[in-house]
Coordinates of C-alpha atoms and ligand atoms in Angstrom, one line a residue:
M26 CA 117.2 130.5 192.6
I27 CA 118.2 130.4 189.2
K28 CA 118.4 134.1 188.0
I29 CA 117.9 135.6 184.8
K30 CA 118.4 138.9 182.2
I31 CA 116.8 139.8 179.6
S32 CA 116.9 142.5 177.1
K33 CA 115.4 146.0 178.4
T34 CA 112.4 145.5 175.3
L35 CA 111.3 142.5 176.9
E36 CA 112.0 144.2 180.1
A37 CA 109.3 146.9 179.7
K38 CA 107.1 144.5 177.8
I39 CA 106.8 142.9 181.0
R40 CA 107.0 145.8 183.2
K41 CA 103.4 145.4 181.1
G42 CA 101.9 142.7 182.1
Y43 CA 103.4 140.8 178.9
P44 CA 103.9 137.0 181.2
W45 CA 106.4 135.1 179.2
V46 CA 109.8 134.8 178.2
F47 CA 111.5 132.4 175.3
K48 CA 114.5 130.9 175.6
Y49 CA 116.0 132.4 172.6
Q50 CA 115.1 135.7 174.8
L51 CA 117.6 134.7 177.5
E52 CA 120.9 137.4 177.8
N53 CA 122.2 135.2 180.9
V54 CA 121.6 132.4 183.3
V55 CA 122.7 132.3 186.7
T56 CA 121.3 128.7 187.9
E57 CA 122.7 127.6 191.7
G58 CA 120.9 124.1 192.2
S59 CA 117.7 123.4 189.7
S60 CA 114.3 124.6 190.7
S61 CA 111.2 125.3 189.3
L62 CA 111.3 129.2 189.5
A63 CA 112.9 131.5 188.7
V64 CA 113.7 135.2 189.4
I65 CA 114.4 138.0 187.0
Y66 CA 116.6 141.4 187.5
D67 CA 116.7 144.4 185.8
H68 CA 119.1 146.0 183.9
K69 CA 119.7 148.0 187.5
N70 CA 120.3 144.6 188.9
R71 CA 116.9 145.1 191.0
F72 CA 113.9 142.2 191.2
L73 CA 111.4 142.3 188.4
A74 CA 109.5 139.0 188.1
I75 CA 109.5 135.5 190.4
G76 CA 108.2 133.1 187.7
L77 CA 107.7 128.9 187.1
W78 CA 110.9 128.3 185.3
D79 CA 110.6 125.3 182.8
P80 CA 114.7 124.8 181.3
D81 CA 112.7 121.8 178.7
S82 CA 110.8 124.4 177.1
D83 CA 111.6 127.0 174.8
L84 CA 108.2 129.0 176.4
C85 CA 111.2 129.4 179.6
F86 CA 109.5 131.3 181.8
R87 CA 106.1 132.0 182.8
V88 CA 105.9 135.2 185.9
L89 CA 104.0 134.3 188.7
N90 CA 104.3 138.0 190.5
L91 CA 105.2 140.7 189.1
F92 CA 107.7 143.7 191.2
E93 CA 107.7 142.6 194.2
P94 CA 109.4 139.1 195.0
K95 CA 106.6 137.0 197.3
E96 CA 106.3 133.0 198.7
I97 CA 105.2 131.0 196.0
N98 CA 103.7 128.6 198.6
L99 CA 100.3 127.9 199.6
D100 CA 98.8 131.1 200.5
F101 CA 100.0 132.7 197.6
F102 CA 98.0 130.2 195.4
L103 CA 94.8 130.1 198.1
Q104 CA 94.5 134.2 197.5
R105 CA 94.4 133.8 193.8
F106 CA 92.2 130.8 193.8
Q107 CA 89.9 132.9 196.3
K108 CA 89.7 135.7 193.9
A109 CA 88.8 133.5 190.6
L110 CA 86.1 131.7 192.3
L111 CA 84.2 135.1 193.0
L112 CA 84.7 136.5 189.6
R113 CA 82.6 133.4 188.3
K114 CA 80.9 133.0 191.3
D115 CA 76.8 134.2 190.0
L116 CA 77.2 131.4 187.9
N117 CA 76.0 128.6 189.9
E118 CA 73.0 130.9 190.3
Q119 CA 72.0 130.3 186.6
G120 CA 72.4 126.7 187.1
T121 CA 75.8 126.2 185.7
T122 CA 78.1 123.5 187.4
G123 CA 80.6 123.1 184.9
Y124 CA 83.1 125.9 184.1
R125 CA 86.3 127.4 183.9
V126 CA 88.1 128.4 187.4
L127 CA 91.3 129.5 186.5
N128 CA 92.3 130.4 183.0
G129 CA 96.3 130.0 183.1
E130 CA 98.4 133.2 182.7
N131 CA 95.2 135.7 183.3
D132 CA 93.9 134.4 186.7
G133 CA 97.6 134.6 187.6
F134 CA 98.0 130.5 187.3
P135 CA 100.8 130.9 184.5
G136 CA 100.6 127.0 182.4
L137 CA 97.6 125.8 184.2
I138 CA 93.8 125.6 183.6
M139 CA 91.0 124.2 185.9
D140 CA 88.4 123.0 185.0
R141 CA 85.4 122.5 187.1
Y142 CA 82.4 119.7 186.3
D143 CA 80.6 120.1 189.6
K144 CA 82.0 117.6 192.1
T145 CA 85.1 116.4 189.8
W146 CA 87.9 119.0 189.3
V147 CA 90.3 118.9 186.9
I148 CA 94.2 120.5 186.2
K149 CA 95.5 120.3 183.3
V150 CA 99.0 121.9 182.9
Y151 CA 101.3 123.0 180.2
T152 CA 104.5 123.0 181.7
K153 CA 106.4 120.7 184.2
S154 CA 107.4 122.9 186.6
W155 CA 103.6 122.7 188.0
F156 CA 104.8 119.2 188.6
D157 CA 106.3 120.8 192.2
Y158 CA 103.1 122.8 192.6
L159 CA 100.7 120.3 192.6
D160 CA 100.0 119.2 195.7
L161 CA 99.8 122.9 196.8
M162 CA 97.1 122.7 194.1
L163 CA 95.2 119.6 195.4
E164 CA 95.2 121.9 199.8
V165 CA 93.6 124.7 197.2
I166 CA 91.1 122.9 195.2
K167 CA 90.5 121.1 198.8
S168 CA 89.6 124.5 200.6
E169 CA 86.3 123.8 198.6
K170 CA 83.2 121.8 199.9
N171 CA 82.2 120.2 196.5
V172 CA 86.0 118.5 196.3
D173 CA 84.8 114.4 194.6
Q174 CA 87.3 113.8 192.9
V175 CA 90.6 116.0 191.6
V176 CA 91.7 114.7 188.2
L177 CA 95.3 115.5 186.6
R178 CA 95.6 116.3 182.6
L179 CA 99.0 117.1 181.1
A180 CA 99.6 118.7 177.5
R181 CA 100.7 116.3 174.9
N182 CA 104.0 117.7 175.0
L183 CA 103.8 116.6 179.0
E184 CA 103.2 113.4 178.5
K185 CA 106.5 111.8 179.4
S186 CA 108.4 114.2 181.3
S187 CA 107.7 113.0 184.5
T188 CA 108.1 109.2 186.6
Y189 CA 104.9 109.8 189.0
Y190 CA 102.3 112.1 186.5
F191 CA 100.6 111.1 184.3
D192 CA 97.3 111.9 181.6
G193 CA 94.3 111.8 183.1
Q194 CA 95.6 110.9 187.3
V195 CA 93.1 110.5 189.3
L196 CA 94.6 112.9 192.2
F197 CA 92.6 112.4 194.6
G198 CA 88.6 110.7 195.4
P199 CA 87.7 107.4 193.9
D200 CA 90.1 106.2 191.1
P201 CA 88.5 104.9 188.3
I202 CA 85.9 107.1 188.5
T203 CA 82.7 106.7 187.8
P204 CA 80.5 109.2 185.0
V205 CA 80.9 112.4 185.8
R206 CA 77.7 114.8 184.6
F207 CA 77.2 118.6 185.2
R208 CA 75.3 121.1 184.2
E209 CA 75.3 124.5 181.9
N210 CA 72.3 126.5 182.1
N211 CA 70.7 123.8 183.2
L212 CA 71.2 122.0 180.6
N213 CA 72.3 118.4 181.4
F214 CA 76.3 116.7 180.1
Q215 CA 78.3 114.2 180.7
V216 CA 82.3 114.6 180.2
D217 CA 84.7 112.2 179.6
V218 CA 87.8 114.3 182.3
I219 CA 89.8 111.0 181.5
N220 CA 90.2 110.9 177.3
G221 CA 88.0 114.0 176.7
Q222 CA 89.8 116.5 174.3
K223 CA 91.2 119.5 176.6
T224 CA 89.6 118.5 180.3
G225 CA 86.3 116.6 179.0
F226 CA 84.6 119.5 177.0
F227 CA 84.3 123.0 175.3
L228 CA 83.5 125.1 178.3
D229 CA 84.0 128.2 176.3
Q230 CA 81.5 127.8 174.6
R231 CA 78.7 128.7 176.5
D232 CA 77.7 131.6 176.0
N233 CA 77.5 131.0 172.4
R234 CA 75.0 127.9 172.8
Q235 CA 72.7 129.7 174.9
Q236 CA 72.4 132.2 172.2
I237 CA 72.0 129.5 169.9
R238 CA 69.2 128.3 171.8
K239 CA 67.2 131.3 171.8
I240 CA 67.2 131.5 168.2
S241 CA 66.7 127.7 167.7
K242 CA 62.4 127.6 168.0
G243 CA 61.4 126.0 164.7
L244 CA 65.0 125.5 163.0
S245 CA 66.7 122.9 161.1
V246 CA 70.3 123.3 162.5
L247 CA 73.2 121.5 161.2
N248 CA 75.9 121.2 163.6
V249 CA 79.5 120.3 162.3
F250 CA 82.2 119.2 164.4
S251 CA 79.5 119.0 166.8
Y252 CA 82.0 116.8 169.6
T253 CA 80.0 116.1 172.8
G254 CA 76.7 117.3 171.0
G255 CA 76.8 121.0 173.3
F256 CA 75.3 123.2 171.0
S257 CA 72.7 120.2 170.0
I258 CA 71.5 119.7 173.3
Y259 CA 71.1 123.5 173.4
A260 CA 69.2 123.8 169.9
I261 CA 66.9 120.6 171.1
S262 CA 66.0 123.0 174.7
G263 CA 65.6 125.8 171.8
G264 CA 62.8 124.0 170.1
C265 CA 64.3 123.3 167.2
R266 CA 62.8 120.7 164.4
K267 CA 65.4 118.8 163.4
I268 CA 69.8 118.7 164.0
V269 CA 71.6 116.9 162.0
E270 CA 75.2 116.6 163.3
I271 CA 78.8 116.3 161.9
D272 CA 82.1 115.4 163.2
S273 CA 85.1 112.4 162.4
N274 CA 85.0 110.8 165.6
G275 CA 82.6 108.3 166.4
L276 CA 82.8 107.8 170.1
A277 CA 81.7 111.8 170.3
L278 CA 78.9 111.5 168.4
K279 CA 77.8 108.3 170.8
S280 CA 78.1 111.0 174.1
S281 CA 76.5 113.3 172.1
L282 CA 73.3 111.0 171.3
Q283 CA 74.1 110.2 175.5
N284 CA 73.8 113.9 176.6
K285 CA 70.8 113.8 174.2
K286 CA 69.1 111.3 176.3
L287 CA 70.3 113.3 180.2
N288 CA 67.9 116.1 178.8
F289 CA 65.8 114.7 176.5
E290 CA 62.4 112.4 176.1
E291 CA 61.9 110.7 173.3
S292 CA 60.8 112.5 170.7
S293 CA 58.6 111.9 167.0
N294 CA 58.6 115.5 166.5
L295 CA 62.8 116.3 166.3
E296 CA 64.6 114.9 163.6
Y297 CA 67.8 113.8 164.7
Q298 CA 70.3 112.8 162.2
Q299 CA 74.0 112.0 163.3
I300 CA 77.1 111.9 160.1
E301 CA 80.6 110.4 161.2
G302 CA 83.3 111.3 158.9
D303 CA 85.4 114.0 158.0
A304 CA 83.2 117.8 157.7
F305 CA 84.7 118.9 153.9
Q306 CA 84.1 116.0 152.6
K307 CA 80.3 115.8 154.4
L308 CA 79.3 119.5 153.8
Q309 CA 79.5 118.6 150.4
E310 CA 78.0 114.9 150.1
L311 CA 74.9 117.5 151.6
K312 CA 75.6 120.3 149.2
S313 CA 75.2 117.8 146.1
T314 CA 71.8 116.1 147.7
N315 CA 70.6 120.0 147.4
S316 CA 70.0 119.4 151.7
Q317 CA 69.2 122.5 152.9
F318 CA 69.4 124.1 157.3
D319 CA 68.0 127.5 158.3
L320 CA 71.3 127.2 160.5
V321 CA 74.4 126.1 160.2
I322 CA 77.2 126.1 162.7
L323 CA 80.4 125.4 162.4
D324 CA 83.1 125.2 165.5
P325 CA 86.0 123.5 164.3
P326 CA 89.3 122.4 165.9
A327 CA 92.4 124.5 166.5
F328 CA 92.8 124.7 162.6
A329 CA 96.7 127.0 163.1
R330 CA 98.4 125.3 165.6
K331 CA 101.8 126.9 165.5
K332 CA 102.3 130.1 164.0
K333 CA 103.9 129.2 160.8
H334 CA 100.2 127.8 160.0
R335 CA 98.3 130.2 159.7
P336 CA 98.1 130.9 156.0
Q337 CA 96.3 127.0 155.5
A338 CA 94.6 127.7 158.9
L339 CA 92.5 130.7 157.3
R340 CA 92.1 129.2 153.6
A341 CA 90.4 126.5 156.0
Y342 CA 88.4 129.1 157.6
S343 CA 87.3 130.1 155.0
R344 CA 86.5 126.9 152.5
L345 CA 84.5 126.1 155.5
V346 CA 82.6 128.9 155.0
E347 CA 82.3 128.7 151.8
L348 CA 80.9 124.7 151.7
G349 CA 78.8 126.0 155.1
V350 CA 76.9 128.7 153.6
Q351 CA 75.4 127.3 150.5
L352 CA 73.6 124.9 152.8
V353 CA 71.8 127.7 154.1
A354 CA 68.4 127.8 153.9
P355 CA 67.3 131.4 152.3
G356 CA 66.4 133.4 155.2
G357 CA 68.8 131.6 157.0
R358 CA 71.6 132.2 159.6
L359 CA 75.7 131.3 159.5
F360 CA 77.3 130.3 162.9
S361 CA 81.4 130.2 162.6
A362 CA 83.6 130.1 165.4
S363 CA 87.3 129.6 165.5
C364 CA 89.7 128.9 168.7
S365 CA 93.2 129.3 167.2
V366 CA 95.4 131.7 169.1
H367 CA 97.3 132.4 166.0
I368 CA 94.3 133.5 164.4
S369 CA 93.4 137.2 165.1
A370 CA 90.1 138.4 165.1
D371 CA 90.3 139.9 162.4
D372 CA 91.9 137.6 160.2
F373 CA 89.2 135.5 160.8
Y374 CA 86.2 138.1 160.4
K375 CA 88.2 138.8 156.5
A376 CA 88.3 134.9 156.5
V377 CA 84.9 134.0 156.7
N378 CA 83.9 136.6 155.2
Y379 CA 86.3 136.1 151.6
G380 CA 84.8 132.6 152.0
V381 CA 81.1 133.5 151.9
A382 CA 81.5 136.2 149.3
S383 CA 83.0 133.6 147.4
V384 CA 79.8 131.6 146.2
Q385 CA 78.0 135.0 145.9
K386 CA 76.8 135.7 149.4
Q387 CA 76.3 137.5 152.2
L388 CA 76.5 137.9 155.3
T389 CA 74.5 140.6 157.7
E390 CA 76.2 140.6 161.1
I391 CA 74.1 140.3 164.0
S392 CA 76.7 139.6 166.7
R393 CA 80.8 138.9 167.1
T394 CA 81.4 137.2 170.7
G395 CA 84.6 136.3 172.2
H396 CA 85.5 134.7 175.6
A397 CA 82.8 134.1 178.5
I398 CA 83.2 135.3 182.0
D399 CA 85.6 132.5 183.1
H400 CA 88.1 132.7 180.3
P401 CA 88.9 135.8 181.0
I402 CA 91.6 137.3 179.0
K403 CA 94.6 139.9 180.2
F404 CA 96.8 139.5 177.8
N405 CA 96.1 140.1 173.4
E406 CA 98.5 136.5 173.1
L407 CA 95.9 134.9 175.6
G408 CA 92.6 135.7 173.7
Y409 CA 91.8 132.9 170.8
L410 CA 88.2 132.4 171.0
K411 CA 86.1 134.8 168.7
S412 CA 83.2 134.4 166.6
V413 CA 80.5 135.1 164.7
I414 CA 76.9 135.0 163.8
G415 CA 74.6 136.5 160.9
W416 CA 72.0 136.0 158.2
V417 CA 72.8 134.6 155.0
G418 CA 71.3 136.6 151.9
D419 CA 72.8 136.5 147.9
K420 CA 75.1 138.9 147.0
K421 CA 73.3 141.8 145.7
Ligands
LIG507 N1 81.7 122.0 168.8 C1 81.8 121.4 169.5 C2 83.2 121.8 170.1 C3 84.3 121.4 168.6 S1 85.8 120.3 169.0 C4 80.9 121.6 170.6 O1 80.4 122.6 171.4 O2 81.8 121.3 172.5 C5 86.1 119.4 167.4 C6 85.6 118.7 166.8 O3 86.3 118.2 165.8 C7 86.6 117.2 167.6 O4 85.1 116.2 168.2 C8 86.7 116.3 166.6 O5 86.8 114.8 166.5 C9 85.9 116.6 165.1 N2 86.8 117.1 164.0 C10 88.4 117.0 163.7 N3 88.8 117.3 162.7 C11 87.4 117.0 162.0 C12 87.4 116.7 160.9 N4 87.9 116.5 159.9 N5 85.9 116.7 160.3 C13 84.7 116.5 161.2 N6 85.0 116.3 162.8 C14 86.3 116.6 162.4

């Protein structure tokens, strides 16, 4: 077993539930053999935590269990898995068969997420320490009844770290896999779990999409960064009269069209348009043609992938809102979201309001939202999703 020592300050933080140790925080490491597990001993040489050890990563230790030494075995994972399933048990009855089963650290599986798309289960790992436990994780999943396939996705930095595991690998079930379908709030979606972003779908926006569905009747809607059409499908289902999607990825737009077909018959009452290209540029073009929408949805990719990108990311959020808000028709609404972990909710809301104000508009907020039930957050550092919806008016 690897034994590590850290500062008293970090010890205190970990006692309160902080889940990580970074390399620069290590005071001493005693290595006996190689292992993907390590134990932290406190300054009095007592056991503090057992966790995943990844010496190749800056984030080298992730807490699995605090205060009490535990065997990290099938039982250990099964208990946590069942607890996580319990938290999500109502989703199925709500017509949702695609949801996050394990949200990493927040569900006791640090550096691992698991999404379920009906009978296809996808594990995504962010540290190579998990390679040693993937067989156990397969057992864990198979303890459930509805399992046709299990797919592995790897974080970008892990793509070359195993000679056996690779991104998009089918760990269990038929390979190549057939199109994967699931339901979300009784709507149908098809997802590419092998090549799609994250595990193929942005399950975290489910509640926000439902909110959009409720207000869409009769509206013209601009869905910017539409990806596979999540927000669009909900808006159409809510009875909108027009949808315009913008995304730079042609394949995503195709897949959005496919999702539309899965849910709705061709309808001459719906105006439907897809625009492929850079959102910032396309928004400007829409403005130059005086286009207006009753609802503008801005759900971009993370603009701040690293802490140091924060200032430019905040500027980008403001700029995006500035462009989007000018396309909102009188009496219309703006929805704006950020999934950047390095941007705090407060800073994001400020950036949104700054963007709105910079073009002499104002936003009367209807609601702010965060994480849905299947994306629980135990530590502030792990909260990433924030969004706001509001009425747009002219600045008085
Ligand atoms: N709103 C989506 C998720 C958005 S993911 C949903 O609910 O599922 C981010 C999307 O932004 C991706 O589809 C990506 O192709 C697209 N994208 C990234 N940069 C872009 C840019 N500069 N202009 C337009 N689209 C972009």
